[in-house]
Structures are given as structure tokens and as C-alpha cells.
mmCIF file of C-alpha atoms and ligand atoms in Angstrom:
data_model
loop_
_atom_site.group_PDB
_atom_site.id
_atom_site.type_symbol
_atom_site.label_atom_id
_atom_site.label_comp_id
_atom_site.label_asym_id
_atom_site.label_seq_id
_atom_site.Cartn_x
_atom_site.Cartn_y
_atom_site.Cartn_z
ATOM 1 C CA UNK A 208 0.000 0.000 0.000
ATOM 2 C CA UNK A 209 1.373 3.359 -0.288
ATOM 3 C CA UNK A 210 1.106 5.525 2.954
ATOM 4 C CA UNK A 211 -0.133 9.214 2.356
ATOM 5 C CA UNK A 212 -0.584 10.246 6.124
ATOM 6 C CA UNK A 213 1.889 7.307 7.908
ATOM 7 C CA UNK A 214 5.635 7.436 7.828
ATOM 8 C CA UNK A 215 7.760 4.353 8.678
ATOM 9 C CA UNK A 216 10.857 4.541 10.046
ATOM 10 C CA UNK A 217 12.369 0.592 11.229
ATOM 11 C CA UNK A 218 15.865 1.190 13.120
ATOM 12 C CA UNK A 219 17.216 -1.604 15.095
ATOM 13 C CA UNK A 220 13.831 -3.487 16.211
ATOM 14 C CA UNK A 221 12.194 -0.808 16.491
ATOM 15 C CA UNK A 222 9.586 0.860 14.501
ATOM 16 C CA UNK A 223 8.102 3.906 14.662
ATOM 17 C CA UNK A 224 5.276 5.180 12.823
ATOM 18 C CA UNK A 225 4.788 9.105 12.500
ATOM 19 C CA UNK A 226 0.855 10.352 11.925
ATOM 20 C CA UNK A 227 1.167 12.968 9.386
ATOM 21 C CA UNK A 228 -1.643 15.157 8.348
ATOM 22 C CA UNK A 229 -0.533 18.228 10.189
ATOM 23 C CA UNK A 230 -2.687 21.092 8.647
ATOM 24 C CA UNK A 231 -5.960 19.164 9.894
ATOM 25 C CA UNK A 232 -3.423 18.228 13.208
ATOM 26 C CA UNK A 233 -3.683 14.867 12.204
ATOM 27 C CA UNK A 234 -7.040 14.099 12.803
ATOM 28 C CA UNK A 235 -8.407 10.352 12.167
ATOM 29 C CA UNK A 236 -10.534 10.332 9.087
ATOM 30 C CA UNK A 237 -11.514 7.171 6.330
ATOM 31 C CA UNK A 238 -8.221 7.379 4.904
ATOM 32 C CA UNK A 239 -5.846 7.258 8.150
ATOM 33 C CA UNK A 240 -7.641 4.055 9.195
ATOM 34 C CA UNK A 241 -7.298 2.171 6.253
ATOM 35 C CA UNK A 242 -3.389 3.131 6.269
ATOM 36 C CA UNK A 243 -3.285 2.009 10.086
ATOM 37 C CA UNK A 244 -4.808 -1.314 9.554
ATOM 38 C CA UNK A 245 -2.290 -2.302 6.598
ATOM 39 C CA UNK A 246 0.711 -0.709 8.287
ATOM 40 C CA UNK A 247 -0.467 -2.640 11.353
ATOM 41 C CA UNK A 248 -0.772 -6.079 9.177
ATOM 42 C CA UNK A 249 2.395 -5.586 8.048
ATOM 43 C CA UNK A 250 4.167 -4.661 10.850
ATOM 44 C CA UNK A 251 3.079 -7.523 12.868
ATOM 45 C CA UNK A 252 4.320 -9.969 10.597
ATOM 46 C CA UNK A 253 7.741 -8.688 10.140
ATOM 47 C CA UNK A 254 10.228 -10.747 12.327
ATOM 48 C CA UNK A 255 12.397 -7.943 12.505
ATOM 49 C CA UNK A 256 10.072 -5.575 14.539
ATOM 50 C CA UNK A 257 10.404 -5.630 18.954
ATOM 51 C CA UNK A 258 8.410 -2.704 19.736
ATOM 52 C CA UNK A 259 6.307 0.481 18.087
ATOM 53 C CA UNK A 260 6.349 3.553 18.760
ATOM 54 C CA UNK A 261 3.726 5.865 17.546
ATOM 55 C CA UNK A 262 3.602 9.514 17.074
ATOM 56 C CA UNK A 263 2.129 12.505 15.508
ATOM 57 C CA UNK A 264 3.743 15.316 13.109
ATOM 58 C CA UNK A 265 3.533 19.022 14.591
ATOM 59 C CA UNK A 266 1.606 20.791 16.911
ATOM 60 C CA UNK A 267 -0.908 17.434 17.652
ATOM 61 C CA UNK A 268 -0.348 13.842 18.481
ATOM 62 C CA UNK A 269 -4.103 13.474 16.854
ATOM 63 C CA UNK A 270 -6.339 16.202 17.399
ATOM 64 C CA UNK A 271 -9.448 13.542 17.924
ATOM 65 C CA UNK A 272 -11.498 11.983 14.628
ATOM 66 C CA UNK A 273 -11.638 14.368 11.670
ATOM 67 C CA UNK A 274 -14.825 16.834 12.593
ATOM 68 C CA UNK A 275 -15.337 17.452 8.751
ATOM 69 C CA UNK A 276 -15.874 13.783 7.895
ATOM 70 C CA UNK A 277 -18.147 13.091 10.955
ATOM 71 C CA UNK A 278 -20.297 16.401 10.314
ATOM 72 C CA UNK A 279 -22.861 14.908 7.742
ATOM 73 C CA UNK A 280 -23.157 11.032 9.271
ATOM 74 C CA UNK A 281 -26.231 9.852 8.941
ATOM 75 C CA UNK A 282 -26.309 7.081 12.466
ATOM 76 C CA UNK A 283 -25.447 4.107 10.437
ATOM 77 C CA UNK A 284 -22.663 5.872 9.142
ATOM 78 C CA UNK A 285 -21.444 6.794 12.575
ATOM 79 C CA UNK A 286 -21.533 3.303 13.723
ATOM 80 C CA UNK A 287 -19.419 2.339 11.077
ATOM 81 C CA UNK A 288 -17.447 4.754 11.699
ATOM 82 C CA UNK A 289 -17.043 3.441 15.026
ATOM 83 C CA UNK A 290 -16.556 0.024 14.726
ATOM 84 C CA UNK A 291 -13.935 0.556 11.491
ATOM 85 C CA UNK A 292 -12.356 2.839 14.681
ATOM 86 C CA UNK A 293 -12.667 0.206 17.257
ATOM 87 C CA UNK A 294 -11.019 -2.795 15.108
ATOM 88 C CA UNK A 295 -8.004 -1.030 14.438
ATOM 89 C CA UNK A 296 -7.275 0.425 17.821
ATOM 90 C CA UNK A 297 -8.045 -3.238 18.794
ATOM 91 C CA UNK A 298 -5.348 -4.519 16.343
ATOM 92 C CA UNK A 299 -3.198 -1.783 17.958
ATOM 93 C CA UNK A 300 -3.608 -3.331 21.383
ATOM 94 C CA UNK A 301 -2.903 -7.215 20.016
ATOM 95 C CA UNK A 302 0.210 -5.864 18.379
ATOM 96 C CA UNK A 303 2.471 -9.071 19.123
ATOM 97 C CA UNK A 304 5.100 -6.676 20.705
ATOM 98 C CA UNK A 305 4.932 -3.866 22.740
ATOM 99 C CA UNK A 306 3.682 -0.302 21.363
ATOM 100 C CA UNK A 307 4.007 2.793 23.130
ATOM 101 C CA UNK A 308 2.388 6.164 22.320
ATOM 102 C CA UNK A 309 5.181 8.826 22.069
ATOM 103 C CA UNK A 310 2.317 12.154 22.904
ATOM 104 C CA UNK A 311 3.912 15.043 21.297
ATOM 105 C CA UNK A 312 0.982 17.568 21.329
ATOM 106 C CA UNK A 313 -2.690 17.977 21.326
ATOM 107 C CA UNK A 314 -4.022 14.214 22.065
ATOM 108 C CA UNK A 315 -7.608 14.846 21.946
ATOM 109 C CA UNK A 316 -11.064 12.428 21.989
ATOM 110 C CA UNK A 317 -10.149 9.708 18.905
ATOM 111 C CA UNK A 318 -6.306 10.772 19.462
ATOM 112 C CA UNK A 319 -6.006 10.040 23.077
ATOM 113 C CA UNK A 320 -8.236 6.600 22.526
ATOM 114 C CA UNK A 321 -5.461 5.937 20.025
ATOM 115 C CA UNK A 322 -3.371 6.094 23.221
ATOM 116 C CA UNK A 323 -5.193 4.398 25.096
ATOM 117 C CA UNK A 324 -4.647 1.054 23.030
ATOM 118 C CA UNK A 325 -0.854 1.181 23.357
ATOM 119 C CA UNK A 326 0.669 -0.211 25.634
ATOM 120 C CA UNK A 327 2.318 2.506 27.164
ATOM 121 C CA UNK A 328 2.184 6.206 27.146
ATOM 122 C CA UNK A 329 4.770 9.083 27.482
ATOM 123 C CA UNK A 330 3.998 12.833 27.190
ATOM 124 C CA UNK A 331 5.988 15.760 25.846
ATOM 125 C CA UNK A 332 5.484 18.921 28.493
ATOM 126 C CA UNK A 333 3.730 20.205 25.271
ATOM 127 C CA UNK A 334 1.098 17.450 25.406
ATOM 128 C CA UNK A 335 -2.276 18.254 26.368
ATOM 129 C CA UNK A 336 -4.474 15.580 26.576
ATOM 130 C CA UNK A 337 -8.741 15.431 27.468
ATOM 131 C CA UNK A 338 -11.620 13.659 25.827
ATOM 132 C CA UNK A 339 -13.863 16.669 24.708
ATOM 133 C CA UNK A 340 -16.284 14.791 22.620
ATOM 134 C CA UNK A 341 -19.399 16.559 24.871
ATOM 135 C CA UNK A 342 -18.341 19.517 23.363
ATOM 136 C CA UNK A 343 -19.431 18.531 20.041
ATOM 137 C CA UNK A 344 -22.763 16.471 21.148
ATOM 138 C CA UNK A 345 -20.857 13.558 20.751
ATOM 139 C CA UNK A 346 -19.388 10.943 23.284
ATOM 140 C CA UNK A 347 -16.252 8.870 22.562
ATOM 141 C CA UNK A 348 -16.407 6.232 19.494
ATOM 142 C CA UNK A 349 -13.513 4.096 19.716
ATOM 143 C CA UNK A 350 -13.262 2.229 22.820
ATOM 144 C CA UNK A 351 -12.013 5.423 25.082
ATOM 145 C CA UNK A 352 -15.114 5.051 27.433
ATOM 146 C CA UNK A 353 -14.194 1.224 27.842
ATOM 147 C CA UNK A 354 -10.178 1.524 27.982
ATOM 148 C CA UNK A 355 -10.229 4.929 29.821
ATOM 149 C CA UNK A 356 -11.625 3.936 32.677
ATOM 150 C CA UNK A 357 -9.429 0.126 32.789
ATOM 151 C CA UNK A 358 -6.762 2.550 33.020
ATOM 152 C CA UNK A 359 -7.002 5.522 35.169
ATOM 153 C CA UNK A 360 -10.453 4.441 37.501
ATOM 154 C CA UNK A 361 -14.093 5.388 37.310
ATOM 155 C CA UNK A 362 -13.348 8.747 39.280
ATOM 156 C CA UNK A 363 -10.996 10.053 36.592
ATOM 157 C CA UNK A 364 -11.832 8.836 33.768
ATOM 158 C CA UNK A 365 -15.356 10.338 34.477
ATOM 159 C CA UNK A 366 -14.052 13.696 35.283
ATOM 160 C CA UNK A 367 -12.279 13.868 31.816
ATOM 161 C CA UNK A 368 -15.667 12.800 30.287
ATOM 162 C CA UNK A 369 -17.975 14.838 31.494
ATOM 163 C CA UNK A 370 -15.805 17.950 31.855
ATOM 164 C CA UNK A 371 -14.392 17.839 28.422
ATOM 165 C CA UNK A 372 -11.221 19.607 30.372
ATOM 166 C CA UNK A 373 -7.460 19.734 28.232
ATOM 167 C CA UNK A 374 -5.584 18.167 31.014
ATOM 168 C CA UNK A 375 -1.237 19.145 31.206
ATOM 169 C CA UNK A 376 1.177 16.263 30.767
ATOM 170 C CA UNK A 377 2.250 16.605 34.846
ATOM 171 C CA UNK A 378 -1.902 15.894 35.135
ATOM 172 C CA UNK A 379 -1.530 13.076 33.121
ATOM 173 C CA UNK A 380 1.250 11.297 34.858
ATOM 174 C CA UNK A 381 -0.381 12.182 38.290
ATOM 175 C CA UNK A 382 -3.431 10.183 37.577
ATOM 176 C CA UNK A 383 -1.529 7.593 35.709
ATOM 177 C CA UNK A 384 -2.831 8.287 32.496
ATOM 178 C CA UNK A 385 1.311 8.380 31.284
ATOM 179 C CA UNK A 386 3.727 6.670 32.358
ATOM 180 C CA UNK A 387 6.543 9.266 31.739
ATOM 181 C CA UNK A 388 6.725 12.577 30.572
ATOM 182 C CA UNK A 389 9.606 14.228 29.010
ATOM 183 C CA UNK A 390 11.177 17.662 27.729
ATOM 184 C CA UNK A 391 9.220 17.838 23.944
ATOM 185 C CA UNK A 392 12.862 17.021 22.564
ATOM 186 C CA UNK A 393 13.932 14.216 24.405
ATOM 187 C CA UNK A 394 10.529 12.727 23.680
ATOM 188 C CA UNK A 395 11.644 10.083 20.803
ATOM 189 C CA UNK A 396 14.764 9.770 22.514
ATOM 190 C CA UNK A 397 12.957 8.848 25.877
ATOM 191 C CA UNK A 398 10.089 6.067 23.967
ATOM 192 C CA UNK A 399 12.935 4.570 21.660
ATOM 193 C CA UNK A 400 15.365 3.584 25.298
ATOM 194 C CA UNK A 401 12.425 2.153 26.333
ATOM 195 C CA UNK A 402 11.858 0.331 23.470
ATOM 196 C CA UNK A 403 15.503 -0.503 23.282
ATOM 197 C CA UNK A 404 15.714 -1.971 26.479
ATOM 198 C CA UNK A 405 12.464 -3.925 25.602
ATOM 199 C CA UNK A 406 13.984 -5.538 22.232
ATOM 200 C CA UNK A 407 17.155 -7.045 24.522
ATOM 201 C CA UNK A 408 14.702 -8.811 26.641
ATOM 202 C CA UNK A 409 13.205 -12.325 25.824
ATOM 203 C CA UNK A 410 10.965 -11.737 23.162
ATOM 204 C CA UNK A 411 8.823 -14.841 23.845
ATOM 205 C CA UNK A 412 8.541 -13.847 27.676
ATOM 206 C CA UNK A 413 7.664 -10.489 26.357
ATOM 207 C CA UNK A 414 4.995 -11.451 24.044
ATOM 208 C CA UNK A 415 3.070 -13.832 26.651
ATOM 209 C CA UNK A 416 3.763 -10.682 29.604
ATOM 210 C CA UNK A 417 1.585 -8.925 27.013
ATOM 211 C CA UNK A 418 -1.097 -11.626 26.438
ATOM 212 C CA UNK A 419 -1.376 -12.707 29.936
ATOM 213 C CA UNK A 420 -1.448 -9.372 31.580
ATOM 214 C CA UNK A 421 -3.949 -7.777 28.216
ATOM 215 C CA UNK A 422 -6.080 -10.572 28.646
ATOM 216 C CA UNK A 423 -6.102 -11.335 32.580
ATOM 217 C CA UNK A 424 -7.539 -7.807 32.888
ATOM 218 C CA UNK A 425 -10.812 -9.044 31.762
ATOM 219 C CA UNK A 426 -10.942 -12.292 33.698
ATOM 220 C CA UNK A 427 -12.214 -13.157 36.927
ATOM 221 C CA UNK A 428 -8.660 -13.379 39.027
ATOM 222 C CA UNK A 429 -8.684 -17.150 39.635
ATOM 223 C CA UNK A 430 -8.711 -17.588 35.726
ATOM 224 C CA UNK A 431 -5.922 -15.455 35.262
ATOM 225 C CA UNK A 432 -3.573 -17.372 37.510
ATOM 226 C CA UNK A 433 -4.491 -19.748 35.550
ATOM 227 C CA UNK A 434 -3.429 -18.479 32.620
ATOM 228 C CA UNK A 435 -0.450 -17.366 34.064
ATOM 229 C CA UNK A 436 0.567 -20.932 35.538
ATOM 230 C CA UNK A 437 -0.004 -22.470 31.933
ATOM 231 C CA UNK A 438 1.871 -19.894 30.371
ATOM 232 C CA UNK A 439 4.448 -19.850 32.650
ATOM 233 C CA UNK A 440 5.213 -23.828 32.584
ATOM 234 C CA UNK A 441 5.072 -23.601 28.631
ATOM 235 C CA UNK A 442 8.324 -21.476 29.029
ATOM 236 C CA UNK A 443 10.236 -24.204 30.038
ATOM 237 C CA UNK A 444 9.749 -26.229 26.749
ATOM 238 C CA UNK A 445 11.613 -23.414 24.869
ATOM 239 C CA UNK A 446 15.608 -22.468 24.320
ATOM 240 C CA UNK A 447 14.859 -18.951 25.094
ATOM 241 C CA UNK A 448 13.839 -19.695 28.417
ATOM 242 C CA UNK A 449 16.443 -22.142 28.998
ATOM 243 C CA UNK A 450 19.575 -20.128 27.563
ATOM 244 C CA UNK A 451 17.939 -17.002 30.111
ATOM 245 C CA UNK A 452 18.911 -19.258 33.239
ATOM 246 C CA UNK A 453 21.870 -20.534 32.202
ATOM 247 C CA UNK A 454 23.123 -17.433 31.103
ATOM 248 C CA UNK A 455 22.973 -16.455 34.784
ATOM 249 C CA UNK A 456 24.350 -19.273 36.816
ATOM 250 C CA UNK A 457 27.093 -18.749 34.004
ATOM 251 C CA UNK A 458 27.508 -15.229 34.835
ATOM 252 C CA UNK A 459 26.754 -13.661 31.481
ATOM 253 C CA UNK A 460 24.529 -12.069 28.961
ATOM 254 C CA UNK A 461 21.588 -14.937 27.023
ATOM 255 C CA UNK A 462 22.188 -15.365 23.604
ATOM 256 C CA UNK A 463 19.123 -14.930 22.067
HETATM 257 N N1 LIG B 760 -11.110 17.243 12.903
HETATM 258 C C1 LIG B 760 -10.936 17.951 11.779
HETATM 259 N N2 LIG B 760 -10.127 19.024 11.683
HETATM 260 C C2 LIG B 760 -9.497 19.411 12.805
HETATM 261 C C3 LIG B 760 -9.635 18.732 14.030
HETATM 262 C C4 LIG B 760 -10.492 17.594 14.060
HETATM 263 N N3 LIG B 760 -10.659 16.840 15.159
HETATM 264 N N4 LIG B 760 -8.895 19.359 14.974
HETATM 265 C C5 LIG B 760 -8.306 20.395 14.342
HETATM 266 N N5 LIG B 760 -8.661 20.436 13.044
HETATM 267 C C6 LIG B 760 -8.271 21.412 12.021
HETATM 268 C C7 LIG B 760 -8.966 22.747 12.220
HETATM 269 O O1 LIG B 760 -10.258 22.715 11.680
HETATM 270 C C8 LIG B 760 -8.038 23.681 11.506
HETATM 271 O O2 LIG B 760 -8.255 23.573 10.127
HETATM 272 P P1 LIG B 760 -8.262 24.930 9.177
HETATM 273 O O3 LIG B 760 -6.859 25.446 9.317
HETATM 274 O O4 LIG B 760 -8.562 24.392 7.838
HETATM 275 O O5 LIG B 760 -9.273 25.845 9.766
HETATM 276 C C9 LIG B 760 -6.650 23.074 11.778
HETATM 277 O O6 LIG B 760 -6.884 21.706 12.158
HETATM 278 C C10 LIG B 760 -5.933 23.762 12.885
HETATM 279 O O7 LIG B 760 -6.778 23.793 14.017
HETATM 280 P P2 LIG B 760 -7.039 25.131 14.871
HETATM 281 O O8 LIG B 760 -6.968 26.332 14.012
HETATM 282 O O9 LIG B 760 -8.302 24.919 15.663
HETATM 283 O O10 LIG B 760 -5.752 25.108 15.832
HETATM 284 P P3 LIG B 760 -5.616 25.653 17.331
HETATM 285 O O11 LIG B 760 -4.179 25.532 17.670
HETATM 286 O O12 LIG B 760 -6.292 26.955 17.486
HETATM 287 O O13 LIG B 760 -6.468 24.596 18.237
HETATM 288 C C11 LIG B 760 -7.160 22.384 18.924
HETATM 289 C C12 LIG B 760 -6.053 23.263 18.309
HETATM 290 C C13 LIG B 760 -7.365 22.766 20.401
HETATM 291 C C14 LIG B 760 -6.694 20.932 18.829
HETATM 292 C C15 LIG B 760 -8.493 22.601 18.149
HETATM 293 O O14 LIG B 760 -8.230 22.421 16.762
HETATM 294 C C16 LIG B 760 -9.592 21.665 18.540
HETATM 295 O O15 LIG B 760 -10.253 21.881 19.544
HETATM 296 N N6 LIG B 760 -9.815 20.596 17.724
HETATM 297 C C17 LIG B 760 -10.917 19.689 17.923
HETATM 298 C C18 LIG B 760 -10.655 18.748 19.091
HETATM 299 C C19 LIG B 760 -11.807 17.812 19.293
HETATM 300 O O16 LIG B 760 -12.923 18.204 19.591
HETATM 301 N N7 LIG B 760 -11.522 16.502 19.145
HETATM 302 C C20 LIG B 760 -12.520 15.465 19.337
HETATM 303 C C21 LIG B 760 -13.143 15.111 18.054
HETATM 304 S S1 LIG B 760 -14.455 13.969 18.273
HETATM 305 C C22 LIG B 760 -13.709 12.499 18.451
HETATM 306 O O17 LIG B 760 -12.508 12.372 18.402
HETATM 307 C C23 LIG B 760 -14.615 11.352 18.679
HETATM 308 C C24 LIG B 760 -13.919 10.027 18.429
HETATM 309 C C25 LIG B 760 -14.882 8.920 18.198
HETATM 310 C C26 LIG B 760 -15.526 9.006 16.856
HETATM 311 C C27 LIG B 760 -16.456 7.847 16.634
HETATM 312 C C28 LIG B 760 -16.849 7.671 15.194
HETATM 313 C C29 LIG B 760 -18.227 8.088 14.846
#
């Protein structure tokens, strides 16, 4: 496919995809998800690739779903709209490796429910981030009233809803809604060490951390141990696992 509003960049494992449609400040129309959903397909299946990062070009991370598109939706439309929305922020959060949202600016309603399906979030001091989808009439479309609540708690989560408010990056990482936040020029620096350090781990224990943890969340918590155990004793069967230990009753770095 070729990418209009995504740019790829693959350095070392890592991947980072930049949003760019900065005169609209990047807002998520028709065309953005239909990039997302084959840069996602073919992301995933590249062997090469141990963590994304996504950002956004300019002033806004995404400045929420593009307005113009939505104005004239009739309320099938909108549902489609939706649920075209929900799948790829759902591919998002299976990735097979970690993502993290790298918030450089404005990360408003659709834009901060992109967030919301990566794994982990870090702010720019520049970022401001809210759901003001009451504003408009509307409420949020793509999973943000489901995920934000998972993330940050009923009381929060609530408060950003109904108060439509811009929240600052040091609000953000108060409430947990970030995990770090950063100078807006060490920002890329900041999400690609993380990543880094991520790509020298075990990438099989890495990939079942993510699917036990993602999908314990919405068991009941004897289930999830279960998982857990299952997973866990599955480890053993593999080199990765096995060259880990060695490597540190032998007093060096695993191979792997
Ligand atoms: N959609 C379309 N265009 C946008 C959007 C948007 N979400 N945000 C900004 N733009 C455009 C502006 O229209 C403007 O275009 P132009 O230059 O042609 O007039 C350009 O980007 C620059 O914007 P501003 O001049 O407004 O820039 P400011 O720096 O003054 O303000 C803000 C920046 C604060 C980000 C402001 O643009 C703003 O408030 N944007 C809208 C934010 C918003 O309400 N987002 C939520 C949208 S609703 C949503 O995301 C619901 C998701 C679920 C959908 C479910 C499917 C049905």
C-alpha cells in the first residue's frame, strides 16, 4: 500500500510510525484508518520488529477523529465509523510486541483513545491531553469510554468525560494516564530507550507478559492465575527460556 498520512521509520527493532496530516493536526478520518490497519498487518508480521512507537507530526499527536468527515453522518454511518475505529485500535492493542504512544501535542477524543490502546504512554510537556467529545454532542467512538476507565479508575476517567477539560502532561502522569513525561525534545529519545531496552529482553517472555497481563484484565482473578501458571510452565519447553537461566548461573549475557 502506499502511505499518504503514515511514515515508517524501522531502526534496530524498532519501529516507529509518525501520523502525518498536520494542517488538519492529524485528525483520524476514512483514509488514516485504512493506512493504520495495513501498516499494522504488516508490521506484525515482520520478524524484525520488537516494539512500536507511535507519534504525531507538529503541533498534535491526533487532534481527535476528523470533525469534517463526521459532520454529515447519517447514524449508520457513525456506527461504522465506530466500529472501522474500534477494530483497528483493537489490532493496535494485540500488536504481538509492545507499542508505546510517544504524545507530542494535542491528544484529543479519537487521538487520546489511540493512546489508550498502546501499551504505554509518554507525554511531551507540550502534550495536552482530554476527551472533549461533549463539546461537540458527541461521546467517545472508539473504545475510550471502555479503555479509559481500565486505566485511570471510574473517578478520573469520568471527570475527563464529562468535563471535556485539556488536562497538562504533569496531570496526566499524576493520575496515571502516562507513564513518563519528558522535555518535547527528548521525547523520541525517551520512547525509543524504552523500546531498546524492551527488544534485549526475551521476546517470547515479552509477548506472553503482554497476552497474559492484556487478557487477565478481563478475567475473573482465579482464571488469570491460571493463565499465568499455563503460560508460565510452557516457558520451560523453549531455548529462550532455557539459555535465560543458564546465562545467569554462568555469569553472562543470554544469547538470544
Ligand atoms: N477534525 C478535523 N479538523 C481538525 C480537528 C479535528 N478533530 N482538529 C483540528 N482540526 C483542524 C482545524 O479545523 C483547523 O483547520 P483549518 O486550518 O482548515 O481551519 C486546523 O486543524 C488547525 O486547528 P485550529 O486552528 O483549531 O488550531 P488551534 O491551535 O487553534 O487549536 C485544537 C487546536 C485545540 C486541537 C483545536 O483544533 C480543537 O479543539 N480541535 C478539535 C478537538 C476535538 O474536539 N476533538 C474530538 C473530536 S471527536 C472524536 O474524536 C470522537 C472520536 C470517536 C468518533 C467515533 C466515530 C463516529
Amino acid at each position: 500500500m502506499e502511505y499518504k498520512i503514515l511514515k515508517l521509520a524501522i531502526e534496530k527493532n524498532v519501529a516507529t510510525v509518525t501520523i502525518s496530516r498536520p494542517k488538519a493536526m492529524n485528525a483520524l478520518n476514512t483514509a488514516f484508518f485504512s493506512e493504520m490497519d495495513s501498516m499494522l498487518n504488516e508490521l506484525s508480521s515482520n520478524k524484525n520488529v520488537r516494539a512500536l512507537i507511535i507519534t504525531g507530526e507538529g503541533k498534535a499527536f491526533v487532534a481527535g477523529a476528523d470533525i469534517a468527515e463526521m459532520s454529515d453522518m447519517n447514524s449508520e454511518q457513525g456506527t461504522e465509523f465506530s466500529k472501522i475505529g474500534q477494530n483497528v485500535f483493537d489490532k493496535i492493542e494485540a500488536m504481538p510486541f509492545p507499542t508505546i504512544a510517544a504524545i507530542n501535542g494535542f491528544a484529543l477524543g479519537g487521538g487520546l483513545e489511540l493512546t489508550l490502546a498502546c501499551d504505554i504512554r509518554i507525554a511531551s510537556t507540550k502534550a495536552l491531553m482530554g476527551q472533549p467529545e461533549v463539546n461537540l454532542g458527541l461521546i467517545p467512538g472508539y473504545a475510550g469510554t471502555q479503555r479509559l476507565a481500565r486505566l485511570v479508575g471510574m473517578g478520573d476517567a469520568l471527570y475527563l468525560l464529562y468535563t471535556a477539560d485539556m488536562i497538562s502532561a504533569e496531570e496526566a502522569l499524576r493520575i496515571k494516564l502516562v507513564q513518563k513525561v519528558t522535555e518535547p525534545e527528548a521525547l523520541l529519545e525517551t520512547a525509543n530507550k524504552i523500546a531498546k531496552k524492551i527488544s534485549q529482553k526475551g521476546q517470547n517472555a515479552i509477548k506472553q507478559v503482554k497476552i497474559v497481563t492484556r487478557s487477565g484484565i478481563n478475567m475473573n482473578f482465579n482464571d488469570g492465575q491460571n493463565l499465568e501458571a499455563k503460560v508460565f510452565g510452557s516457558l520451560f519447553d523453549t531455548q529462550e527460556t532455557k539459555e535465560g537461566m543458564n546465562a545467569f548461573l554462568e555469569k553472562r549475557r543470554p544469547k538470544w
